[in-house]
Coordinates of C-alpha atoms in Angstrom, one line a residue:
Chain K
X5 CA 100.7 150.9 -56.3
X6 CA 102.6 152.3 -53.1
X7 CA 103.6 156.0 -53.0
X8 CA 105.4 158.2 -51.0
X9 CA 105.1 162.2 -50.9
X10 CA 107.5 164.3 -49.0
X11 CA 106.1 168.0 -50.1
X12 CA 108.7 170.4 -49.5
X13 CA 112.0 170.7 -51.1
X14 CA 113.8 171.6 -48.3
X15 CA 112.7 173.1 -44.6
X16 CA 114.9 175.2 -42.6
X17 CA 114.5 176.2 -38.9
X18 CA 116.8 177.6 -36.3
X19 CA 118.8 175.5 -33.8
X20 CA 117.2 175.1 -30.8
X21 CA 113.9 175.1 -32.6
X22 CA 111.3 172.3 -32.8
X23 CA 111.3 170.5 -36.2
X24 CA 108.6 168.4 -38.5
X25 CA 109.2 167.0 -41.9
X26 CA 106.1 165.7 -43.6
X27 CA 105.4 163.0 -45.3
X28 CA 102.1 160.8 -46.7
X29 CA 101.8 158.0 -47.9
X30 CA 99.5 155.9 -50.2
X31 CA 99.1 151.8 -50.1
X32 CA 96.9 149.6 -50.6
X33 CA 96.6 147.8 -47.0
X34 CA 98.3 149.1 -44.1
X35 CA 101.7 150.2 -44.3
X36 CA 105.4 150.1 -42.4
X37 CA 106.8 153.2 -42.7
X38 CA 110.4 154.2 -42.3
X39 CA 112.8 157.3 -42.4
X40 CA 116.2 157.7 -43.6
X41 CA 118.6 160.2 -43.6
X42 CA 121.3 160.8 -46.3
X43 CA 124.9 163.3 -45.2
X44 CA 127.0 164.5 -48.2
X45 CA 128.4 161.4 -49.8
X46 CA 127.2 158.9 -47.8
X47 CA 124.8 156.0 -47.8
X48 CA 121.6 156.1 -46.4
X49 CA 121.1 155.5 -42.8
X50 CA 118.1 154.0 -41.0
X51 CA 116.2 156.6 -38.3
X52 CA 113.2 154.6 -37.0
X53 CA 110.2 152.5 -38.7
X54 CA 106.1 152.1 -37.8
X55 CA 105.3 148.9 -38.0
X56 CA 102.2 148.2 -35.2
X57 CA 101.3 149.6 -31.8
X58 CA 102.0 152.7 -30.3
X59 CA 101.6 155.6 -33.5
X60 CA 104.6 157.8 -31.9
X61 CA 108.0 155.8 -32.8
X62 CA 111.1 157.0 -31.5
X63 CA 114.7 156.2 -33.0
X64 CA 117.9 157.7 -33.4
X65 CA 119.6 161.0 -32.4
X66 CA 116.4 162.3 -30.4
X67 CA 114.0 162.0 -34.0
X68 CA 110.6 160.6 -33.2
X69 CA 107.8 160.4 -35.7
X70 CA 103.9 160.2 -35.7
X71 CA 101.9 157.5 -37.6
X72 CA 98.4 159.1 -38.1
X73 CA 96.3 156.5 -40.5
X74 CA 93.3 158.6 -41.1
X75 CA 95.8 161.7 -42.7
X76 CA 97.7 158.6 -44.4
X77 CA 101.0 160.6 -42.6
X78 CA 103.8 159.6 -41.3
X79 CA 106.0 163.2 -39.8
X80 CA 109.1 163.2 -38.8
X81 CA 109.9 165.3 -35.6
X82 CA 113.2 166.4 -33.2
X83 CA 111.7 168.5 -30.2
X84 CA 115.2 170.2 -30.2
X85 CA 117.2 170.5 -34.2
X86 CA 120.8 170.7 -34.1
X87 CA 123.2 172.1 -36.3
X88 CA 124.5 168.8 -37.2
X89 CA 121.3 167.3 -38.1
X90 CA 121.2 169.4 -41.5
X91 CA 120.6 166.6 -44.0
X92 CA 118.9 165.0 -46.7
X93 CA 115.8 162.8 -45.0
X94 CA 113.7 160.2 -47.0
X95 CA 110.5 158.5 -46.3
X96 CA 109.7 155.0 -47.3
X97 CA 106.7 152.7 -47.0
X98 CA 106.1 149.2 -48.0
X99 CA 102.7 147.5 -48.2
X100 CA 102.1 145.2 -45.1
X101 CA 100.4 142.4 -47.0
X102 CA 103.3 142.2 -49.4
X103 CA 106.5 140.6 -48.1
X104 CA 108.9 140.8 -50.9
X105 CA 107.3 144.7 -52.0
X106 CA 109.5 147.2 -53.0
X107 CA 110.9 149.7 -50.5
X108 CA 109.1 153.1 -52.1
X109 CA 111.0 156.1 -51.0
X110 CA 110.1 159.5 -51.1
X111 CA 112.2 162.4 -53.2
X112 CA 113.7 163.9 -50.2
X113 CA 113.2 166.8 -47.8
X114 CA 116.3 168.7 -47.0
X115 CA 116.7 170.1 -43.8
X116 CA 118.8 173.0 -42.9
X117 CA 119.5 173.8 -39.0
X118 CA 121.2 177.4 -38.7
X119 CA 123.2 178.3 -35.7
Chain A
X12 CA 129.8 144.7 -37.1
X13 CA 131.1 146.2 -40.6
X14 CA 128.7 148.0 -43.2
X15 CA 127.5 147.1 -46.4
X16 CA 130.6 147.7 -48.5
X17 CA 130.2 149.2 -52.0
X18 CA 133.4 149.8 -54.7
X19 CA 134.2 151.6 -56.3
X20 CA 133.0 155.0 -54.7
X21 CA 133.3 156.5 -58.0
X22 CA 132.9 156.0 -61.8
X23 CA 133.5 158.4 -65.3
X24 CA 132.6 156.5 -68.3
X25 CA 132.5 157.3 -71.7
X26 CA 128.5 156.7 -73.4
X27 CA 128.2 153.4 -74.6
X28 CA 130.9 152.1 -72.8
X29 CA 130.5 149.1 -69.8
X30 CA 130.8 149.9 -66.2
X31 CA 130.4 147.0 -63.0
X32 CA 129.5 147.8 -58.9
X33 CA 130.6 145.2 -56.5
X34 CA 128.4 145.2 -53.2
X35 CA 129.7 143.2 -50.3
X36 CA 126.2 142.8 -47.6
X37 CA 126.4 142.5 -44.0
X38 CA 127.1 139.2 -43.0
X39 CA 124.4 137.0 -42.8
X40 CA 122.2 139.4 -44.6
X41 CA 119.9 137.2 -46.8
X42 CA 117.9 139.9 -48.7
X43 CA 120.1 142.3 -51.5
X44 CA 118.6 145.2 -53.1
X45 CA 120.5 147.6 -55.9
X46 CA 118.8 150.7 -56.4
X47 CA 119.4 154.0 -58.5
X48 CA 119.1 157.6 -56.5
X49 CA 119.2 160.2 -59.5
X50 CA 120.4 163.4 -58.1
X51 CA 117.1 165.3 -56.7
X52 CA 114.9 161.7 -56.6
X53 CA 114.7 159.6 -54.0
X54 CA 116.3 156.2 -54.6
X55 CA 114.8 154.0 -57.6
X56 CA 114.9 149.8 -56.5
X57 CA 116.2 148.1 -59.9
X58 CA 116.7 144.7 -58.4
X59 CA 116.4 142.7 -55.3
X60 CA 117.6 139.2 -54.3
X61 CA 116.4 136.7 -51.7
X62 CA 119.8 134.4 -51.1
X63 CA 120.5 134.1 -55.0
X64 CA 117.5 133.8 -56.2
X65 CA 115.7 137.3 -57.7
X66 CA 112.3 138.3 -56.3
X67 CA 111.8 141.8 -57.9
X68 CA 113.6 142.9 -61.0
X69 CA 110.7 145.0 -62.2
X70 CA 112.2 148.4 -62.7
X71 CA 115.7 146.9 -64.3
X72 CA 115.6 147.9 -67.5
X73 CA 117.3 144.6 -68.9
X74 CA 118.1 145.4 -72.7
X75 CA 121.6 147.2 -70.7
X76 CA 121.6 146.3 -66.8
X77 CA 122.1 143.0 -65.3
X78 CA 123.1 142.1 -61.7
X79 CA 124.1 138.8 -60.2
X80 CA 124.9 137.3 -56.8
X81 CA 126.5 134.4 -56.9
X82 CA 126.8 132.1 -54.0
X83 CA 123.9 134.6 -52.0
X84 CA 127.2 136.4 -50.7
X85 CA 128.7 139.7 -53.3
X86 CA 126.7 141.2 -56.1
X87 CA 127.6 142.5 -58.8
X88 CA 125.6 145.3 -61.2
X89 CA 126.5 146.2 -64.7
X90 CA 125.3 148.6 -66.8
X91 CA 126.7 148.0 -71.1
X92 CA 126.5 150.3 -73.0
X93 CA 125.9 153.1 -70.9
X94 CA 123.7 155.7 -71.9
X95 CA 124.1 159.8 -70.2
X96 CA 121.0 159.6 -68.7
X97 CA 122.5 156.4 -66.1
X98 CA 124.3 159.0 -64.3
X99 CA 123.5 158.7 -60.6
X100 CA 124.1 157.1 -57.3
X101 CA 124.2 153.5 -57.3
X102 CA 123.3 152.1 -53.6
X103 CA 123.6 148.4 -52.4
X104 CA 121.4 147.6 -49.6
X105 CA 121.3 144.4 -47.4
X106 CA 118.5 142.9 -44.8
X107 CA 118.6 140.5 -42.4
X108 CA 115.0 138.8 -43.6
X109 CA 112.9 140.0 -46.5
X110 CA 109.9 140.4 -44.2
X111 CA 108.3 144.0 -44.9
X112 CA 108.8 145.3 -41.4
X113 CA 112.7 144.7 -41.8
X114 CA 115.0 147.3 -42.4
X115 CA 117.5 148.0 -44.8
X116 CA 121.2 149.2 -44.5
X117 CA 123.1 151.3 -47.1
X118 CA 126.2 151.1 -48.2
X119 CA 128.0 154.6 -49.3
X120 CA 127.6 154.1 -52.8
X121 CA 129.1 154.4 -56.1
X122 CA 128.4 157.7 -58.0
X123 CA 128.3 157.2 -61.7
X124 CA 128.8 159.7 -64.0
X125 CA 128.5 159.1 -67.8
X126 CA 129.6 161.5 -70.6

C-alpha cells in the first residue's frame, strides 16, 4: 500500500527566510509525487508534481521541491517565504505502475510566515 | 476556464437524517473523484469515476454513501442516515485523463456538519 508522511504539524519561519516542508513517501514501484496547498475555506490547489527527469521540480508562486529516491522524500522548498504563503500544504503520491491508484495524501503541514 | 464547482458550500444535518453534494468537473474532465478531508487529516478518496463508469470505490463505506454520475458530466454524493462522525469537508475533484502522472483540481468544497 502507498503512504504519505508529512512529520510536523505545522512549521513556522520568518518572512524573508528560506523554507522546507518534508515529506516521504512509501510505494511499491516508483512514484509521482505532488503538492497541494489548502487557504481557509478553500479547495485544494495544485503546486507542482515529480513525475521523471530532472529530481528538482519547480511550480507555482516561486515553490520548488526535491525528489530524492534513496531518502524515499519528496521536500517542498520557497528560497524566499512570504507572508501570504501561510497555509495548509499536502503531499500526495500515487504508485507509477498503477493508473487508476488512489491519490494518497498526507495529513498536512501548516506553515506559518510572520512578518 | 471555470473551476470544479461544488454546492452547497455548506450543510447542518440532524443524525440520521439524508444529505446530497452536487459537483459540476471542469469541462471535458473525464476522471471524478469525491473524497472526505476530516478536520486535521489529509483528504480520504471515497469514490472515483472514469466517464460513468466507477474504478475505485474502495474506501466508500456503502451500507450509507452512494454517488452517481450520470451522463460522465455532474455527480452527485449522498450520505442517508448520517451518522456524527461524517462531519467533514467534502471535496470534488476532476482530471483531464486518469493517467497517474495527471493532476487533479479541487473544487471549494462542501463542509458538512452533523449533530
Amino acid at each position: 500500500a502507498q503512504s504519505v508522511a508529512q512529520p510536523e504539524d505545522q512549521v513556522n519561519v520568518a518572512e524573508g527566510n528560506p523554507l522546507t516542508v518534508k515529506c516521504t513517501y512509501s510505494v511499491s514501484g516508483n512514484p509521482y509525487l505532488f503538492w497541494y496547498v489548502q487557504y481557509p475555506n478553500r479547495g485544494l490547489q495544485f503546486l507542482l508534481k515529480y513525475i521523471t527527469g530532472d529530481n528538482l521540480v519547480k511550480g507555482s508562486y516561486g515553490f520548488e521541491a526535491e525528489f530524492n529516491k534513496s531518502q524515499t522524500s519528496f521536500h517542498l522548498k520557497k528560497p524566499s517565504a512570504l507572508v501570504s504563503d501561510s497555509a495548509l500544504y499536502f503531499c500526495a503520491v500515487r504508485d507509477i505502475e498503477s493508473g487508476y491508484s488512489t491519490l494518497t495524501f498526507g495529513k498536512g503541514t501548516m506553515l506559518l510566515v510572520s512578518p | 476556464e471555470a473551476g470544479v464547482a461544488q454546492s452547497p458550500r455548506y450543510k447542518i444535518i440532524e443524525k440520521r437524517q439524508s444529505v446530497a453534494f452536487w459537483c459540476n468537473p471542469i469541462s471535458g474532465h473525464a476522471t471524478l473523484y469525491w473524497y472526505q478531508q476530516i478536520l486535521g487529516q489529509g483528504p480520504k478518496l471515497l469514490i472515483q469515476f472514469q466517464n460513468n463508469g466507477v474504478v475505485d470505490d474502495s474506501q466508500l463505506p456503502k451500507d450509507r454513501f452512494s454517488a452517481e454520475r450520470l451522463k460522465g458530466v455532474d455527480s452527485t454524493l449522498k450520505i442517508q442516515p448520517a451518522k456524527l462522525e461524517d462531519s467533514a469537508v467534502y471535496l470534488c475533484a476532476s482530471s483531464l485523463v486518469s493517467g497517474a502522472n495527471t493532476e487533479a483540481f479541487f473544487g471549494q468544497g462542501t463542509r458538512l456538519t452533523v449533530v
